[in-house]
Coordinates of C-alpha atoms in Angstrom, one line a residue:
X148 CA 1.7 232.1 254.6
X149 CA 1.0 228.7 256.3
X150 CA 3.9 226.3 256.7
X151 CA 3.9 223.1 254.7
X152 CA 5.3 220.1 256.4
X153 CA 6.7 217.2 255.2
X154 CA 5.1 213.7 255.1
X155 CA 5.0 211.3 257.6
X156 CA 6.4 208.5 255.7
X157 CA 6.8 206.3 259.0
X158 CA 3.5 206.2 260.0
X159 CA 2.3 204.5 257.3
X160 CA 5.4 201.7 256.5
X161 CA 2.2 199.2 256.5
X162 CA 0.1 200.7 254.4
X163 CA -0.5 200.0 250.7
X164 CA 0.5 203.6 249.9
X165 CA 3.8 203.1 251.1
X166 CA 4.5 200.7 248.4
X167 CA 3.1 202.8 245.9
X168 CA 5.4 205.1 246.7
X169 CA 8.1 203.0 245.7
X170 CA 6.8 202.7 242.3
X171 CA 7.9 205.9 239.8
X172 CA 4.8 207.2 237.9
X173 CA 4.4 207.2 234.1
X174 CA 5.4 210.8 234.3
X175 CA 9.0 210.0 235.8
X176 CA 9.4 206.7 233.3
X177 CA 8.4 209.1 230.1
X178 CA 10.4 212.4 231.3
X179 CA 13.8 210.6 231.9
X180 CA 14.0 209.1 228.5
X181 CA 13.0 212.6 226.9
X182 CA 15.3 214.4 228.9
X183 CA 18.0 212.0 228.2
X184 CA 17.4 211.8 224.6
X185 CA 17.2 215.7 224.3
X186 CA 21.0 216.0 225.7
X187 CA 19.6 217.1 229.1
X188 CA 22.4 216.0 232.1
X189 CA 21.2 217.8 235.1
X190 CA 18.0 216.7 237.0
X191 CA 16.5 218.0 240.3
X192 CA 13.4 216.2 241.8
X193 CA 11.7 218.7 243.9
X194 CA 9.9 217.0 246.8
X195 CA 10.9 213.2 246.0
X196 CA 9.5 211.7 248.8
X197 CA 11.2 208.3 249.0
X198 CA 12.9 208.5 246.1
X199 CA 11.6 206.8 243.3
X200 CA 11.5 209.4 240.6
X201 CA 15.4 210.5 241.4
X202 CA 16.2 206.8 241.3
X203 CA 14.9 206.6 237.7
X204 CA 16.3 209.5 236.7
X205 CA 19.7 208.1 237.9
X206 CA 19.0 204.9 236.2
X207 CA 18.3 206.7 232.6
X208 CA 22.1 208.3 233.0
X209 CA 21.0 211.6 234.5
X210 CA 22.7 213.6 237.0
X211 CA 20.4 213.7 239.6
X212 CA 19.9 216.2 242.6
X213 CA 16.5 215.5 245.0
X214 CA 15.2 217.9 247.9
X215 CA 12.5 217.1 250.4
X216 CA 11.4 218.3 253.8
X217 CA 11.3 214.8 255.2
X218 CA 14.3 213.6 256.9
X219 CA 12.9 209.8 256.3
X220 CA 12.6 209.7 252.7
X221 CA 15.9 211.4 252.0
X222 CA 17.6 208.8 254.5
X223 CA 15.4 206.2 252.3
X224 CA 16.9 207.3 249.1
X225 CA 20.3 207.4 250.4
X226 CA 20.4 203.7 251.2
X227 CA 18.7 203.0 248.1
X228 CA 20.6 204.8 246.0
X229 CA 24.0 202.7 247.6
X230 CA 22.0 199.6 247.0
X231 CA 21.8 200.8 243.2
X232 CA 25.0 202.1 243.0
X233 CA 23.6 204.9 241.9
X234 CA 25.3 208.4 243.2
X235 CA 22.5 210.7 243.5
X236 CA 22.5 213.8 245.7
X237 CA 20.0 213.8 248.1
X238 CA 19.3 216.4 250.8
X239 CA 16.5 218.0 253.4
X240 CA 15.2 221.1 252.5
X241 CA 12.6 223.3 251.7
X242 CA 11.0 224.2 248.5
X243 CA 11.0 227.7 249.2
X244 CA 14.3 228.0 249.7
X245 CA 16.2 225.6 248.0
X246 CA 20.2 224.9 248.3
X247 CA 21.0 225.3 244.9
X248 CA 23.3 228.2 243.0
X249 CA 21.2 229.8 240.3
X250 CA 20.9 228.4 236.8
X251 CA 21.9 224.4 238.5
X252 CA 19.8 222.5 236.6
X253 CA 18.9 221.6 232.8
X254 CA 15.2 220.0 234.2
X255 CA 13.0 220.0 237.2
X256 CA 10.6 217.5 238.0
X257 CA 7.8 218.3 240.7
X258 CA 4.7 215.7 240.7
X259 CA 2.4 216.1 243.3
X260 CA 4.5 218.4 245.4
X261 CA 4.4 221.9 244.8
X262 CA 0.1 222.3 245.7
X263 CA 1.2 221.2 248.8
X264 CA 1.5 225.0 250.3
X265 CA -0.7 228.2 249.8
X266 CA -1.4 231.1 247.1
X267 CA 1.9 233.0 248.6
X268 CA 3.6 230.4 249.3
X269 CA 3.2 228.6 245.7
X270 CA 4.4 231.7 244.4
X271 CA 7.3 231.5 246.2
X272 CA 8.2 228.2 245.0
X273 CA 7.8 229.1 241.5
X274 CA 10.4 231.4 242.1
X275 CA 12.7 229.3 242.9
X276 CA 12.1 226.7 240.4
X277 CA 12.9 229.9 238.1
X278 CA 16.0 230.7 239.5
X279 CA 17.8 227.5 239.7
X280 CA 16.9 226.0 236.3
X281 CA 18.9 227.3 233.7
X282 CA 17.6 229.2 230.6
X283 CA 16.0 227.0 228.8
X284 CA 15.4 224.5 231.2
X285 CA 12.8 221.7 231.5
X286 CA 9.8 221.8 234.1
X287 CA 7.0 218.9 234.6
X288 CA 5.0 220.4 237.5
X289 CA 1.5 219.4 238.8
X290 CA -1.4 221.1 240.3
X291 CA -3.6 219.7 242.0
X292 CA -7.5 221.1 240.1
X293 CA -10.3 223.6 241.2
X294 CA -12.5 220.8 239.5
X295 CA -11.9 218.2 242.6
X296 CA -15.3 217.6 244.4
X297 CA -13.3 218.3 248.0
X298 CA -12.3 221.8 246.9
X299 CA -16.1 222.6 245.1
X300 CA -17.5 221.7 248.4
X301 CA -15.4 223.3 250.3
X302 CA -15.2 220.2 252.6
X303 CA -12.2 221.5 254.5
X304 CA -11.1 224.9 256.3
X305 CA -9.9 227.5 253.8
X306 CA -6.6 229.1 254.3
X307 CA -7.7 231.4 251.2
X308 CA -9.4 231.3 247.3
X309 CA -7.1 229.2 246.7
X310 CA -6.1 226.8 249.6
X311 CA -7.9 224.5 251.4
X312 CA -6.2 222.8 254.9
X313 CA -5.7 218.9 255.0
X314 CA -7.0 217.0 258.1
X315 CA -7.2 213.3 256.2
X316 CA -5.6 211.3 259.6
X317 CA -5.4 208.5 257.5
X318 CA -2.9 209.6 254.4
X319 CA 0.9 210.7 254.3
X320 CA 0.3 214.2 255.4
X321 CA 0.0 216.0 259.0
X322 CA -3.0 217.8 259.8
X323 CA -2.7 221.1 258.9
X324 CA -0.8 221.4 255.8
X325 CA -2.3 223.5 253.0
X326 CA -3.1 222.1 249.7
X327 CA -3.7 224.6 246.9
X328 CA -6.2 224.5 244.0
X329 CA -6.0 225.8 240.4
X330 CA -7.5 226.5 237.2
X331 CA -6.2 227.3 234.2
X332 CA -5.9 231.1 234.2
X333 CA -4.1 230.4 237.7
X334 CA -1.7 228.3 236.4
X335 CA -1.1 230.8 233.3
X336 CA -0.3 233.1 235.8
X337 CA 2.0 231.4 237.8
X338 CA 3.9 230.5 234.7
X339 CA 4.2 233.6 233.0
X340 CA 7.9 232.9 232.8
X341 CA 8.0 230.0 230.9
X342 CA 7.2 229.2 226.9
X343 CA 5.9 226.2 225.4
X344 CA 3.1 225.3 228.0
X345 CA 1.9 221.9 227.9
X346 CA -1.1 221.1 230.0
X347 CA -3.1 218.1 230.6
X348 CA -6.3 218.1 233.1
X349 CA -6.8 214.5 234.1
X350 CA -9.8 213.3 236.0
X351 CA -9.2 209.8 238.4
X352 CA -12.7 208.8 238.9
X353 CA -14.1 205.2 240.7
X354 CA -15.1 202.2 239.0
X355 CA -18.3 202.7 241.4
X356 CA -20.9 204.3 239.3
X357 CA -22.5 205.4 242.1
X358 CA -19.4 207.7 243.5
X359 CA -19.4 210.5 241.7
X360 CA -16.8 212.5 243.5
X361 CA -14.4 213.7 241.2
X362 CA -10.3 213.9 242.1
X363 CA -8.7 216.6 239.3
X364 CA -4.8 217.1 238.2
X365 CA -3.4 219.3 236.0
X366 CA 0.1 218.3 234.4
X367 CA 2.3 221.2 233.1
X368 CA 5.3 220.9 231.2
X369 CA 7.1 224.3 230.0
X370 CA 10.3 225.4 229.4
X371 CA 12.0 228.8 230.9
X372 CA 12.1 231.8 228.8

């Protein structure tokens, strides 16, 4: 199993990615009101980066837990969660083997985070998302797609089927951290556990005609069994 690391967020404090970061997705906006409005309390945001999902959360009335391996972002949200007044609690740690009892959490929000490790170690995580959300409970996870041009081409070394390396100097994430792929059956697999699947397969393509490379997501929403 290769090791996935956490993002540099330092390096790249001038870069228009940084900012974006700040920004929570439509994903974060939507879930919190649904969550809130279904009587859902407890939220944990797996991998939150700097913080701007868990700070939404917090804003919409949830109780709001967020994990991530980088010591910078959860230092981020701390001091932006004071600034709010928001009480949110944020700690370092791995999605592997998160600090949580079992059964913690009502709803778990992961976007962009958990295809950031291999085919054993995705299952791993999986795992864990299974154990600390309670029966019942609420997923949004996302996967990055088997459909991406990079992954068809194989542009990258292969860690396995599955999993391609990342070398891109120029993003967020060290050289050498895994990124896995998926399709459909894949991700029926790995969520085997849960009812109610909800899966979108969105393509972000460039207003250049002429680039026709082709970045692919699937976004899953299920609940526990």
């Amino acid at each position: 199993m290769v090791e996935s690391k956490g993002w540099d967020w330092e390096s790249i404090k001038d870069n228009p990615e940084y900012a974006a970061h700040l920004r929570p997705t439509e994903f974060g906006y939507y879930y919190s009101n649904i969550w809130k409005d279904a009587g859902r309390e407890t939220v944990l945001d797996l991998g939150t980066g700097l913080g701007r999902h868990a700070i939404c959360f917090a804003k919409a009335g949830l109780k709001v837990s967020a994990i991530d391996m980088s010591e910078y972002g959860i230092k981020h949200l701390q001091s932006w969660a004071e600034n709010e007044k928001l009480e949110i609690d944020a700690k370092v740690g791995d999605m592997m083997s998160l600090p949580y009892a079992d059964k913690s959490f009502d709803c778990l929000f992961a976007c962009h985070v958990i295809s950031h490790s291999d085919s054993t170690g995705i299952k791993k995580i999986i795992k864990e998302i299974e154990r600390v959300l309670k029966p019942n409970g609420e997923v949004f996870l996302s996967f990055s797609s088997k459909e991406t041009t990079d992954f068809i081409e194989a542009v990258r070394p292969k860690v396995d089927d599955n999993t391609m390396f990342w070398e891109d100097s120029d993003g967020p994430d060290i050289d050498g951290s895994p990124l896995f792929y998926a399709d459909l059956s894949d991700i029926i697999e790995l969520m085997s556990n849960f009812d109610n699947l909800f899966v979108r397969h969105t393509e972000y393509c460039s207003l250049d005609v002429n680039n026709k490379r082709k970045t692919k997501y699937y976004y899953v929403s299920a609940t526990l069994k």
